[in-house]
Structures are given as structure tokens and as C-alpha cells.
Amino acid sequence: ISEPETRPNHPEQAGHFSAAGGMGLCESPIFPRDLQGSVFVCDVVGHLVHRDVIRPDGPVFRASRAFEDSDREFLASRDPSFRPVGLETGPDGALYLLDMQREVIEHPDYIPQKVRASLDLRAGHDRGRIYRITPRGGTPRRFPRLSAMSPAQWVRHLGDPNPWVRGTAQRLLHERQARETAPALRRLATSKVRPEGRLHALATLRVLGVLQPSDLMTALADPHPGVRENALRWSEPWLASEARLQAWVLELSSDALPRIRFQAAQSLAAVGTPDSVDALAALYWRDASSPWTRRAVLGSLRPGEAGQVLRRLAEPLPQGAKAFDASLAAALQDLAESVAVQATSAPGDFAVSLELLEALQGVPALRGALLEGLESGLARSGKVPPIAPAALRAVTVLAARPAAPEWISALRLMRRLQAPSDPGVNQALAESFQMATNAALPVAVRLPRLRAMELAEAPATWLDGLSRLLGAPHEEAEIQTAAFDVLERLQPPRLGRWLVDRWSGLPPALRGRAGRLLAERRALHGDLLGAVESGAIRVGELNLDLEQRRRLLRGGSAEIRVRAARFWSDEEYSNRSKLVDEWLAKLPAGGDASRGRKVFESSCAHCHRMGEVGMRVGPELAGSAHRSVEDLLSNILDPNMAMNP
């Protein structure tokens, strides 16, 4: 409901949810049930407080706008100085909202000087508000005076419905180190009070250093999942030695609730027995659809244990419908990547993964996921494990079959394993290149074969073919992009000269990539500077960022640095404020749309679109119509003043 304003810093965000400030959680029992479990997010720019409702989503949570707030925010103001920055629950159960009260919220450094001169940047520094939010009709301000109570009384308040009261009671017991309350805490932990009371009692025993395995045995069987979940976490220091606790963790790894299984997956890391590995394997495939549980299992496996999880997958295949499940493929890819990262320390697991390729015959989605995971893991580790030639047979067979969905994945893995050249694979690549450069074939057929070229040792004739693809005026953009990808990876001799010679014929989308490539590789700097000096490439066409300029100005030889300094500076900010001020003084009172259209058509329409005029290469400019003339001028003449979208 606030008045939309042109913000000097981010004008494109006017009227949109913008800056997330302090957050608050509603657990107080004085509020209606539909507010329980709500999270509040303060937005200082939008003059509002947004509410989301937290709901379980597998082992984690998901936040979404409450149905009751579908056409409004929880709290909003028309006061432009209303700047909510935090929301807390008070001792009385009410919500307390902090309002900073400032007229200007942007950082002054990013406000154009002409706009800044008209603002009082400190307006509101002597103000501030705290709102007390209650249900209609208010709420009693009475609450227990904990400061006047004994530790035994604090224990009784650990089950208070008010989260502030029970949290403060636990804090006081901790600060006082009131270990004499341990018997009372144990009675509370096994009582029928609110589950929060049992949980606080256990947590207090823990922070006082008097928690015992027997306390956890009871908590692990608690009817409330929140108590069981935390008891799992707190049992970990004893799991290596307490067989009874181990048995409970194994039991809870098959709990009906995904959040309990998620925590059990993490706690099983402290067990380290064959039974725990078997439980982790079963848990991994049961919860394959949850990336969080998969990561928890992978984090609990030790080197040499992943092979058991891999073998568990092969048991229901190849007929099971689960084999085609997308989440199963994602789970297999994650597991294979973890195996490959540890391939040198656990070569047995890597060997099992290659054997699994045979077991997955007929399930290309899973086989492709396995190959991609292994290649990605080897890339992360940077190491190549020793592999027997016989173990590579299944990969080599796939790498020689371009029609197979897993073909490129198999090629990538062969390259990562530094496998010896294979005649069948070389023949498949040569035939694929002929198809990739055949414009008469469909793009869907050509594209995968073209992308495969970067995985081969390309002969010179291939480079000529790729060159023709980039220069062909009617070639599909996808094909040209893929051809450039291949050239960038292959790095043929005289690549810089090759790019410079073809600069004018490159499509606009690829010219930017070519410029970055020339600027970022030291071996190509001489070719780039020669082209700029001769006028073959204009400085403005390159649009180099600070780091790219610094590569030219600070890296390489002294000669390159001197030549580059003639065209670029090393300043992080352009410091063009004087130029901006001069032009701001020249601005007329009004504009001429017909003259502006001619300028747009001649200078801008090659890359930008406005209405029905122009090309969709750069961003469309219609979204900038609400920006002030001063703001547009400042950003055009001093583009490094602020990094706006």
C-alpha cells in the first residue's frame, strides 16, 4: 500500500519486494492457531512485514505465503519513513516490532549527486518506534518474574507454553550451572508435560554436563518426533561404546518420519559397524528423492563403504519400475561422484561402480547418471585411479556407440581416466564430425555429435569445418555456440589470430565470448592488442570488466602492459562524476521522442529492443521507462558507479 517511489539506488525495484531485514518466529500461544509456525520477514524498502508459514517438506521445511495473506501483507504502512528491521517475542507472549524510522534507506555513495543534493540523508535519526502486536482485545501483561525464583522453580517453567519463558528459564539454569537440579530435570524429561518441556529438560542436562545414556534411552522412545530427533543428535558421543544406543539408532533409521531418518543418517556416522553401513545403504535408496538425506548418508560413509550402497541398488534391477525413477538417477549420480572423489583411497568402490555398468544394461538413464557422477567426481579430485583394461571394457563399448544415450558421458569418463586410444571410438568420432557439419541434418541430430568433438584429439580438417559453422550466415545459433565451445576447449594453434580474423563475421552473442577469451588468456594478449591497435576491434566492442583489464595491465610481459595502458585504465571506479555533472547541467526541460527514436534505431537497435524496433541480443529497455532522466544519464555516463542489474 506504500506509494511507489523511484528509488535512487535501484529504481527498477520500485513497488516490488526488495530488502529482507530482520526475521521473527511466532510460537506464542496467545495468538490464533493460524499464526502458529509463521515466520515474519521485515522489508525496510517496501514499508512492510511479510509472513510465511513453515510446513514440513520431507526431512526439511518449506516456507510459503499464508492463504489468509494472499491479497495483502501481514503488516504494511503508507508512512515512507516506516522501516521495520526486526520482530521478537516478548516475555508476555506479544510480538514486538522494531521500526528504524528513516526517510532515506539507500547508501549515499550510490545516489546520483543531483538527487542526493535534494535529500536529507539523516532525516529520522532522532526517531524510532517499537510496536507491540497482540490479538484483538489485547493480552494480559502478566508473566512469571523468573529473576525472583529459585533454580527448582526455573525447572518447572521449562514446560511453559510461552517460548520466551521456557527459553529464559533454561538460560538461567545454564548460567547458574545449577547441577543440583539434575534429579528434577530427569523427572521432567520423562513426564507427560508438553514435549517442549521434556526437550528443554534434556537440553539443560546436556549443557550442565550431567546428561547420561540412560536419559537418552527414554528420549529415543519418546512419542514426540522432536524429542526423538534431538535425542539422536545428543547420543552421538556414546554411540561408539553403548550397544543399546546403537540398537536404537539403527531402529530409528527406518522410522516412519523422514526427518527422523534424516537425523539417523547423520548419527550413524558415529557407529561404524557393518550393521550401520547396511542401514545407511537401505536409507539411501529409500529416501533417494531427498537430496538432504542423500547428503547426510554420503557424509556418514567412510572410505570403502560406498560399494555396499552401490551393490544394494543392483538387487532389484533390471526389471523394477524404480529403475526409471528420476530421483533414483540423481541419487546414483551423487553416490558415484562421492565414490570417484575417493577413488585413490578406496579403489574397490570405484571398481564396483564400473561393474555396475553391466548390471544396469537396459536402463540408460541410470547408466548415464553413473557415468556422469564418476566423471564429475574425478574432476573434483584431480586424480586418476589405476584401472585395469578389462574394467574399462563397458565404458569403451558405450564410447564407440554414438546412438547410445550415454555416449557423451562415456566419452567424458574415458578422457578423464586417460584411457588409451581405441579404434572403434576414433571411428565413431570421425563419422560423428561429418554428421555434425552437415547442415541438411536436423539440429537435434547434429548437436550432440558436435559437442562430442571437444572430447577428441581433433585433426586440422575439423578446425576448418568448425570455422565454416561459425561464419555461416544462416547457421542455427545453437550449432554456432556449440562449435565455439569446442574451439575454446581444443585451443588450436594460433587461436587468437583465428578469432581476430573472423571477428567481424562472428554473431553478436559469440563476439562477447571471443573478446573475453582473448582478454583472459595471456597467450592471446598480443593478438588482441594488435587488433585493437589496427582498428580491427574497437575498445568499446570488448566491454572488459575490471579483472579482465587487470589481466592485460598487470599480467604478461612489460611490453604487453605498456601497450594495454594506452587503451584501458586500472581504476575500479571510473570517477566520471565531473563529466556527469557537466551533462546534468545541459539537460533540457523536455525531450523529443522522434529524435530519440532515430538515435535508438541507429545506435541501440542492433542489440536492444524497444516495442517493435530492434534485436533481442541485450536486455529489453521497456523496463527502464520509469527511471528518472538524471538516473539514466548518471548510469550511462558513469556505468561503474553502481552495479545495478
XYZ file of C-alpha atoms in Angstrom:
645
model
C 0.000 0.000 0.000
C 3.006 2.343 0.140
C 3.387 4.944 -2.582
C 5.649 3.544 -5.364
C 8.790 5.662 -5.447
C 11.653 5.939 -7.911
C 14.479 4.663 -5.754
C 17.760 6.440 -6.491
C 19.763 3.244 -5.958
C 17.583 0.539 -7.565
C 14.739 2.306 -9.386
C 13.762 -0.893 -11.192
C 12.639 -2.359 -7.835
C 10.007 0.297 -7.114
C 6.800 -1.401 -5.982
C 8.459 -4.814 -5.589
C 9.510 -6.809 -2.534
C 13.129 -5.802 -2.092
C 15.316 -5.814 1.034
C 14.887 -8.596 3.608
C 15.810 -7.356 7.080
C 15.331 -8.945 10.489
C 13.155 -12.033 10.838
C 10.854 -13.273 13.609
C 9.071 -16.507 14.500
C 5.603 -16.771 16.058
C 5.378 -19.576 18.615
C 3.416 -17.681 21.274
C 0.211 -19.447 22.407
C -1.683 -16.148 22.804
C -2.112 -15.847 19.033
C -4.690 -17.684 16.903
C -3.713 -21.091 15.630
C -3.369 -19.897 12.037
C -0.432 -17.691 13.096
C 1.447 -20.509 14.828
C 4.581 -21.522 12.937
C 4.681 -18.251 10.991
C 7.948 -16.611 10.010
C 7.964 -12.837 9.536
C 10.363 -11.022 7.205
C 10.812 -7.258 7.522
C 11.229 -5.263 4.295
C 12.633 -1.803 5.022
C 12.191 -0.583 1.434
C 8.624 -1.771 0.915
C 7.464 -0.490 4.350
C 6.016 -3.887 5.206
C 6.324 -7.121 7.175
C 5.779 -10.277 5.120
C 4.513 -13.545 6.629
C 5.323 -17.077 5.528
C 4.016 -20.299 7.030
C 6.562 -23.049 7.713
C 5.482 -26.577 6.839
C 7.386 -29.889 6.874
C 8.756 -30.912 3.481
C 10.342 -34.336 3.792
C 13.296 -34.061 6.163
C 13.405 -30.247 5.967
C 10.874 -27.402 5.787
C 9.256 -25.211 3.168
C 8.038 -21.639 3.579
C 5.150 -20.196 1.567
C 2.759 -17.264 1.763
C -0.181 -17.892 4.071
C -3.560 -18.360 2.370
C -5.049 -15.624 4.575
C -2.418 -13.184 3.252
C -2.926 -13.991 -0.426
C -4.010 -10.413 -1.237
C -2.141 -8.459 1.461
C 0.912 -8.442 3.706
C 0.837 -9.198 7.433
C 1.620 -5.538 8.155
C 2.100 -2.609 5.779
C 2.335 1.174 6.089
C 1.820 4.266 3.958
C 4.408 6.101 6.045
C 7.548 6.406 3.843
C 9.699 6.509 6.999
C 8.394 3.167 8.289
C 11.460 0.915 8.228
C 10.772 -2.402 10.024
C 14.079 -4.063 10.960
C 13.216 -6.835 13.442
C 10.424 -8.677 15.220
C 10.759 -10.542 18.546
C 8.532 -12.402 21.024
C 8.351 -10.670 24.396
C 8.016 -12.066 27.957
C 4.239 -11.507 27.786
C 3.903 -13.509 24.555
C 3.252 -10.411 22.428
C 5.241 -9.678 19.276
C 7.452 -6.580 19.377
C 8.241 -4.897 16.054
C 11.217 -2.519 15.741
C 10.803 0.412 13.331
C 14.022 2.274 12.461
C 12.214 5.393 11.095
C 14.466 6.748 8.325
C 13.409 8.692 5.241
C 16.381 7.608 3.081
C 17.417 3.951 3.281
C 19.917 3.776 0.370
C 23.655 4.158 0.869
C 24.582 7.740 -0.138
C 27.529 6.578 -2.268
C 25.147 5.113 -4.828
C 22.751 8.043 -5.143
C 23.462 10.423 -8.061
C 24.832 13.725 -6.781
C 21.963 15.794 -8.180
C 19.396 13.572 -6.416
C 21.480 13.410 -3.241
C 21.563 17.206 -3.005
C 17.771 17.287 -2.663
C 17.606 14.717 0.173
C 18.041 14.975 3.924
C 20.131 11.831 4.362
C 19.891 11.957 8.183
C 16.139 12.521 8.411
C 14.734 10.260 11.112
C 17.986 9.707 13.033
C 16.310 11.080 16.193
C 13.214 8.861 15.873
C 12.352 5.202 16.305
C 9.338 3.124 17.292
C 8.522 -0.209 18.898
C 5.091 -1.652 18.145
C 3.504 -4.192 20.482
C 1.364 -6.630 18.465
C -1.322 -8.688 20.240
C -4.554 -10.451 19.301
C -7.656 -8.281 19.179
C -8.657 -7.322 22.700
C -5.049 -7.342 23.874
C -3.421 -9.800 26.233
C -2.543 -9.693 29.926
C 0.908 -8.335 30.622
C 1.386 -10.781 33.495
C 4.289 -13.209 33.205
C 6.465 -15.014 35.761
C 9.237 -12.955 37.349
C 11.998 -15.503 36.860
C 14.647 -13.270 38.435
C 12.984 -13.705 41.826
C 12.740 -17.503 41.622
C 14.932 -20.408 42.703
C 16.550 -22.918 40.301
C 13.925 -25.515 41.287
C 11.199 -23.102 40.157
C 13.025 -22.447 36.904
C 12.868 -26.184 36.168
C 9.079 -26.068 36.481
C 8.934 -23.261 33.921
C 10.840 -25.246 31.262
C 7.453 -26.522 30.063
C 5.803 -23.097 29.944
C 3.647 -22.523 26.836
C 5.408 -19.191 26.274
C 8.667 -19.809 24.375
C 10.309 -16.733 25.924
C 9.645 -18.021 29.454
C 10.934 -21.555 28.902
C 13.958 -20.333 26.916
C 14.877 -17.821 29.621
C 14.441 -20.427 32.380
C 16.872 -22.738 30.571
C 19.354 -19.883 30.092
C 19.267 -19.044 33.815
C 19.845 -22.692 34.801
C 22.810 -22.789 32.430
C 24.310 -19.520 33.663
C 23.900 -20.591 37.318
C 25.315 -24.058 36.479
C 22.578 -25.443 38.730
C 23.615 -29.102 38.646
C 21.680 -29.760 41.849
C 18.502 -29.649 39.734
C 19.506 -32.802 37.778
C 17.009 -35.127 39.585
C 14.147 -32.668 38.909
C 15.245 -32.303 35.295
C 15.204 -36.100 34.845
C 11.682 -36.300 36.281
C 10.560 -33.587 33.869
C 12.241 -35.343 30.923
C 10.122 -38.463 31.491
C 6.888 -36.704 32.454
C 3.679 -36.190 30.499
C 4.107 -32.410 30.254
C 4.410 -30.581 26.950
C 7.060 -32.152 24.672
C 8.874 -28.785 24.709
C 9.274 -29.240 28.473
C 10.808 -32.705 28.071
C 13.094 -31.360 25.341
C 14.264 -28.369 27.437
C 14.903 -30.688 30.383
C 17.146 -32.920 28.268
C 18.899 -29.922 26.721
C 19.572 -28.461 30.183
C 21.009 -31.764 31.439
C 23.300 -31.668 28.414
C 24.568 -28.091 28.844
C 25.095 -28.755 32.564
C 27.278 -31.743 31.632
C 25.173 -34.329 33.509
C 23.307 -35.994 30.606
C 23.638 -39.801 30.768
C 22.992 -42.599 28.235
C 20.051 -43.804 30.340
C 18.371 -40.400 29.881
C 18.694 -40.802 26.118
C 17.311 -44.340 26.110
C 13.980 -42.962 27.302
C 14.096 -39.963 24.968
C 14.772 -42.106 21.887
C 11.438 -43.841 22.546
C 9.558 -40.574 23.146
C 6.207 -40.307 21.312
C 7.077 -36.820 20.007
C 9.396 -36.789 16.950
C 11.113 -33.554 18.027
C 12.338 -35.217 21.212
C 13.498 -38.322 19.336
C 15.324 -36.215 16.736
C 17.309 -34.235 19.314
C 17.990 -37.338 21.385
C 19.603 -38.881 18.299
C 21.945 -35.886 17.978
C 22.858 -35.912 21.669
C 23.508 -39.670 21.718
C 26.415 -39.446 19.247
C 29.272 -39.146 21.816
C 28.258 -42.539 23.291
C 27.374 -44.444 20.120
C 30.814 -45.995 19.630
C 30.628 -47.716 23.043
C 26.958 -48.079 24.034
C 25.411 -51.068 22.252
C 21.891 -50.238 23.493
C 22.064 -46.758 21.992
C 23.423 -48.225 18.746
C 20.406 -50.516 18.554
C 18.048 -47.540 18.961
C 19.753 -45.527 16.228
C 19.537 -48.489 13.859
C 15.847 -48.829 14.748
C 15.157 -45.140 14.108
C 16.890 -45.267 10.709
C 13.674 -46.894 9.467
C 11.329 -44.540 11.377
C 8.103 -43.584 9.609
C 9.038 -39.875 9.598
C 11.617 -38.670 7.034
C 13.053 -36.074 9.434
C 13.922 -38.781 11.986
C 15.549 -40.875 9.256
C 17.490 -37.790 8.139
C 18.941 -37.296 11.616
C 19.596 -41.044 11.991
C 21.629 -40.925 8.761
C 23.886 -38.311 10.351
C 24.114 -40.056 13.732
C 25.047 -43.399 12.143
C 28.429 -41.863 11.265
C 29.389 -42.368 14.915
C 28.535 -46.099 14.893
C 30.818 -47.522 12.187
C 29.697 -51.166 12.271
C 28.646 -53.456 9.378
C 25.052 -53.108 10.575
C 25.260 -49.318 10.413
C 26.602 -49.434 6.842
C 23.741 -51.733 5.856
C 21.272 -49.327 7.490
C 22.807 -46.392 5.601
C 22.552 -48.309 2.319
C 18.869 -49.073 2.891
C 18.213 -45.484 3.963
C 19.947 -44.026 0.899
C 17.726 -45.772 -1.623
C 14.548 -45.458 0.461
C 14.946 -41.660 0.594
C 16.521 -41.265 -2.849
C 14.096 -38.436 -3.632
C 15.535 -36.255 -0.836
C 18.873 -34.574 -1.685
C 19.279 -33.669 2.002
C 19.067 -37.274 3.200
C 21.349 -38.406 0.383
C 23.988 -35.898 1.515
C 23.565 -36.984 5.121
C 24.227 -40.629 4.172
C 27.207 -39.744 1.972
C 28.665 -37.706 4.814
C 28.374 -40.688 7.163
C 30.023 -43.261 4.881
C 33.714 -43.981 5.348
C 36.146 -44.819 2.519
C 35.421 -48.328 1.294
C 31.775 -48.390 2.408
C 30.111 -46.854 -0.660
C 30.479 -50.112 -2.598
C 27.933 -51.727 -0.290
C 25.445 -48.973 -1.079
C 26.086 -49.433 -4.816
C 25.519 -53.181 -4.599
C 22.194 -52.574 -2.846
C 20.954 -50.712 -5.966
C 21.644 -53.652 -8.262
C 19.426 -56.047 -6.283
C 16.010 -55.039 -7.744
C 17.259 -54.423 -11.308
C 16.788 -54.605 -14.218
C 13.013 -55.197 -14.207
C 11.959 -52.907 -11.346
C 9.926 -49.815 -12.240
C 12.087 -47.893 -9.783
C 14.922 -48.142 -12.280
C 13.388 -45.372 -14.362
C 12.724 -43.009 -11.460
C 14.419 -39.597 -11.913
C 15.223 -39.316 -8.207
C 16.939 -42.697 -8.354
C 19.154 -41.429 -11.184
C 20.038 -38.312 -9.169
C 20.863 -40.466 -6.153
C 23.092 -42.740 -8.226
C 24.915 -39.741 -9.715
C 25.579 -38.277 -6.233
C 26.853 -41.621 -4.956
C 29.073 -42.190 -7.998
C 30.581 -38.728 -7.613
C 31.390 -39.467 -3.961
C 32.976 -42.786 -4.965
C 35.132 -41.114 -7.631
C 36.335 -38.373 -5.274
C 37.748 -41.106 -3.004
C 38.815 -43.429 -5.832
C 42.512 -43.441 -4.907
C 41.859 -44.173 -1.203
C 39.052 -46.685 -1.870
C 39.744 -48.247 -5.313
C 37.438 -51.165 -4.528
C 34.372 -48.905 -4.537
C 35.398 -47.457 -7.914
C 35.762 -50.964 -9.348
C 32.269 -51.851 -8.068
C 30.860 -48.781 -9.820
C 32.331 -49.870 -13.168
C 30.927 -53.381 -12.651
C 27.521 -51.817 -12.078
C 27.508 -50.572 -15.690
C 26.925 -54.172 -16.792
C 24.137 -54.685 -14.235
C 22.376 -51.525 -15.451
C 22.190 -52.689 -19.068
C 18.819 -51.657 -20.469
C 18.444 -48.707 -18.083
C 20.216 -45.854 -19.960
C 19.041 -43.130 -17.550
C 20.754 -44.832 -14.627
C 23.814 -45.781 -16.638
C 24.216 -42.182 -17.812
C 23.844 -40.922 -14.232
C 26.542 -43.349 -13.074
C 28.963 -42.251 -15.805
C 28.358 -38.530 -15.195
C 28.820 -38.920 -11.459
C 32.112 -40.777 -11.852
C 33.460 -38.180 -14.303
C 32.408 -35.273 -12.086
C 33.998 -36.855 -9.008
C 37.301 -37.463 -10.817
C 37.264 -33.837 -11.994
C 36.812 -32.691 -8.393
C 39.585 -34.891 -7.031
C 42.046 -34.138 -9.846
C 43.410 -37.691 -9.547
C 43.301 -40.703 -11.844
C 42.960 -44.094 -10.109
C 44.727 -47.122 -11.605
C 42.192 -49.081 -13.652
C 42.701 -52.491 -15.226
C 41.973 -52.519 -19.012
C 39.307 -55.196 -18.531
C 37.430 -52.938 -16.098
C 37.164 -50.258 -18.802
C 35.502 -52.564 -21.311
C 31.914 -51.474 -20.578
C 32.871 -47.775 -20.828
C 34.768 -48.280 -24.102
C 31.851 -50.146 -25.678
C 29.491 -47.256 -24.882
C 32.009 -44.646 -26.095
C 32.006 -46.298 -29.545
C 28.205 -46.119 -29.930
C 27.013 -42.582 -30.902
C 23.406 -43.757 -30.928
C 23.534 -44.678 -27.233
C 22.036 -42.037 -24.873
C 25.103 -42.455 -22.616
C 27.602 -41.903 -25.456
C 28.955 -38.463 -24.480
C 29.032 -39.397 -20.788
C 31.127 -42.447 -21.633
C 33.478 -40.351 -23.794
C 33.980 -37.859 -20.960
C 34.791 -40.604 -18.465
C 37.292 -42.214 -20.874
C 39.036 -38.865 -21.284
C 39.075 -38.255 -17.517
C 40.549 -41.732 -16.939
C 43.216 -41.028 -19.587
C 42.194 -44.267 -21.287
C 44.290 -45.407 -24.279
C 43.055 -44.648 -27.794
C 40.506 -47.120 -29.133
C 39.943 -47.679 -32.902
C 36.179 -48.091 -32.502
C 35.868 -44.837 -30.560
C 38.019 -42.936 -33.087
C 35.917 -44.203 -35.972
C 32.695 -43.172 -34.193
C 34.066 -39.652 -33.623
C 35.146 -39.227 -37.263
C 31.710 -40.249 -38.549
C 30.022 -38.003 -35.999
C 32.025 -34.982 -37.170
C 30.770 -35.476 -40.729
C 27.184 -35.526 -39.443
C 27.735 -32.519 -37.135
C 28.862 -30.306 -40.023
C 26.113 -31.448 -42.384
C 23.592 -28.572 -42.470
C 20.997 -30.798 -44.117
C 20.546 -32.848 -40.943
C 18.254 -31.798 -38.067
C 19.807 -29.780 -35.200
C 18.774 -32.469 -32.705
C 20.949 -34.974 -34.591
C 23.924 -32.642 -35.141
C 24.174 -31.010 -31.712
C 25.244 -33.991 -29.547
C 27.729 -35.087 -32.196
C 29.193 -31.595 -32.389
C 29.573 -31.371 -28.613
C 31.405 -34.675 -28.627
C 34.194 -33.153 -30.749
C 35.728 -31.426 -27.727
C 36.423 -34.877 -26.268
C 38.626 -35.911 -29.185
C 42.066 -35.082 -30.487
C 40.796 -33.129 -33.477
C 42.719 -33.088 -36.766
C 43.231 -29.813 -38.637
C 40.388 -30.580 -41.054
C 37.968 -30.476 -38.134
C 39.061 -26.939 -37.236
C 38.310 -25.793 -40.788
C 34.848 -27.315 -40.510
C 34.166 -25.595 -37.203
C 35.318 -22.302 -38.716
C 32.786 -22.647 -41.518
C 29.999 -23.238 -38.989
C 30.807 -20.014 -37.140
C 30.908 -17.938 -40.308
C 27.807 -19.407 -41.973
C 25.149 -16.632 -42.017
C 22.164 -18.982 -41.911
C 23.541 -21.497 -39.413
C 21.490 -22.198 -36.278
C 22.605 -20.270 -33.156
C 22.772 -23.492 -31.115
C 25.173 -25.041 -33.613
C 27.413 -21.949 -33.663
C 27.530 -21.806 -29.860
C 28.459 -25.488 -29.657
C 31.161 -25.008 -32.318
C 32.654 -22.156 -30.303
C 32.587 -24.337 -27.165
C 34.616 -26.983 -28.988
C 37.198 -24.481 -30.249
C 37.567 -22.964 -26.797
C 38.264 -26.384 -25.301
C 40.594 -27.601 -28.065
C 42.710 -24.405 -28.107
C 44.130 -24.926 -31.605
C 47.421 -23.228 -32.578
C 47.082 -19.523 -33.433
C 43.612 -19.401 -31.857
C 43.995 -15.669 -31.167
C 44.796 -14.848 -34.795
C 41.942 -17.097 -35.876
C 39.422 -15.182 -33.687
C 40.706 -11.755 -34.743
C 40.499 -12.617 -38.455
C 36.873 -13.759 -38.065
C 35.813 -11.032 -35.599
C 33.524 -9.098 -37.925
C 31.744 -12.270 -39.058
C 31.069 -13.623 -35.570
C 27.440 -13.449 -34.358
C 26.938 -10.764 -31.637
C 26.318 -13.377 -28.936
C 29.664 -15.067 -29.668
C 31.650 -11.867 -30.170
C 31.413 -11.121 -26.450
C 32.714 -14.585 -25.598
C 35.531 -14.232 -28.089
C 36.551 -10.913 -26.525
C 36.616 -12.402 -23.041
C 38.666 -15.335 -24.282
C 41.216 -13.000 -25.881
C 41.469 -10.927 -22.697
C 41.670 -13.771 -20.198
C 44.380 -15.932 -21.816
C 47.862 -14.425 -21.701
C 48.951 -16.303 -24.815
C 46.319 -14.390 -26.808
C 47.022 -10.880 -25.463
C 49.388 -9.987 -28.333
C 46.766 -10.855 -30.929
C 44.106 -8.855 -29.064
C 46.248 -5.719 -28.720
C 47.354 -5.923 -32.346
C 43.704 -5.968 -33.438
C 42.818 -3.000 -31.188
C 45.839 -1.031 -32.415
C 44.948 -1.664 -36.058
C 41.297 -0.830 -35.526
C 40.087 -4.326 -36.421
C 38.462 -4.452 -32.963
C 37.215 -1.340 -31.187
C 37.752 -0.975 -27.420
C 34.045 -0.413 -26.831
C 33.165 -3.694 -28.536
C 35.103 -5.650 -25.910
C 33.377 -4.214 -22.818
C 36.032 -5.681 -20.476
C 35.375 -5.813 -16.736
C 37.891 -4.814 -14.073
C 39.519 -8.256 -13.706
C 39.878 -8.687 -17.457
C 41.503 -5.245 -17.759
C 43.880 -6.106 -14.928
C 44.982 -9.267 -16.711
C 46.158 -7.061 -19.570
C 47.588 -4.281 -17.391
C 49.332 -6.418 -14.763
C 49.984 -9.821 -16.308
C 52.294 -10.942 -19.050
C 55.312 -9.088 -20.377
C 56.257 -5.450 -19.820
C 55.584 -4.763 -23.493
C 52.002 -6.055 -23.230
C 51.385 -3.937 -20.124
C 52.615 -0.765 -21.829
C 50.537 -1.397 -24.952
C 47.393 -2.162 -22.910
C 47.760 1.024 -20.829
C 47.124 3.063 -23.981
C 43.547 1.758 -24.102
C 42.476 0.766 -20.570
C 42.851 2.048 -17.002
C 43.193 0.120 -13.753
C 40.660 2.135 -11.759
C 37.949 0.136 -10.011
C 35.565 3.108 -10.300
C 35.634 5.305 -13.340
C 35.444 8.588 -11.352
C 33.445 10.283 -14.068
C 31.359 12.397 -11.665
C 32.670 15.656 -13.182
C 31.520 14.578 -16.643
C 28.121 13.559 -15.246
C 27.723 16.945 -13.527
C 28.547 18.758 -16.769
C 25.913 16.834 -18.694
C 23.284 17.130 -15.980
C 23.589 20.916 -16.305
C 22.882 20.601 -20.062
C 19.653 18.619 -19.716
C 16.716 20.366 -21.413
C 13.362 20.708 -19.695
C 11.799 18.193 -22.084
C 12.709 15.607 -24.701
C 11.892 14.925 -28.354
C 10.635 11.359 -28.853
C 11.012 11.426 -32.661
C 14.694 12.425 -32.415
C 15.225 9.836 -29.704
C 13.728 7.136 -31.888
C 16.208 7.942 -34.672
C 19.130 7.737 -32.240
C 17.806 4.435 -30.920
C 17.415 2.945 -34.384
C 20.935 3.940 -35.448
C 22.895 3.275 -32.248
C 20.968 0.896 -29.994
C 18.624 -1.285 -32.036
C 21.413 -3.646 -33.147
C 21.386 -5.147 -29.650
C 18.310 -3.821 -27.813
C 14.595 -3.975 -28.473
C 12.030 -1.288 -27.645
C 8.456 -2.045 -28.672
C 8.616 -3.480 -32.183
C 12.030 -1.998 -33.031
C 15.396 -3.692 -32.501
C 17.043 -7.048 -31.881
C 16.802 -9.232 -28.773
C 20.522 -9.522 -28.026
C 20.826 -7.335 -24.938
C 18.087 -6.627 -22.347
C 14.824 -5.062 -23.461
C 14.705 -1.396 -22.448
C 10.968 -1.028 -21.817
C 11.528 -1.803 -18.141
C 13.610 1.363 -17.745
C 10.789 3.735 -18.720
C 10.002 4.679 -15.099
C 13.580 5.713 -14.290
C 14.337 9.410 -13.947
C 16.321 11.213 -16.673
C 19.004 12.070 -14.087
C 19.317 8.424 -13.071
C 19.547 7.203 -16.668
C 22.157 9.806 -17.566
C 24.266 9.034 -14.494
C 24.287 5.317 -15.226
C 25.001 5.757 -18.944
C 27.933 8.143 -18.473
C 29.281 6.536 -15.286
C 28.288 2.859 -15.596
C 30.675 1.724 -12.847
C 29.099 3.999 -10.220
C 26.922 1.095 -9.028
C 26.495 -2.479 -10.236
C 22.775 -2.389 -10.988
C 21.094 -5.359 -12.736
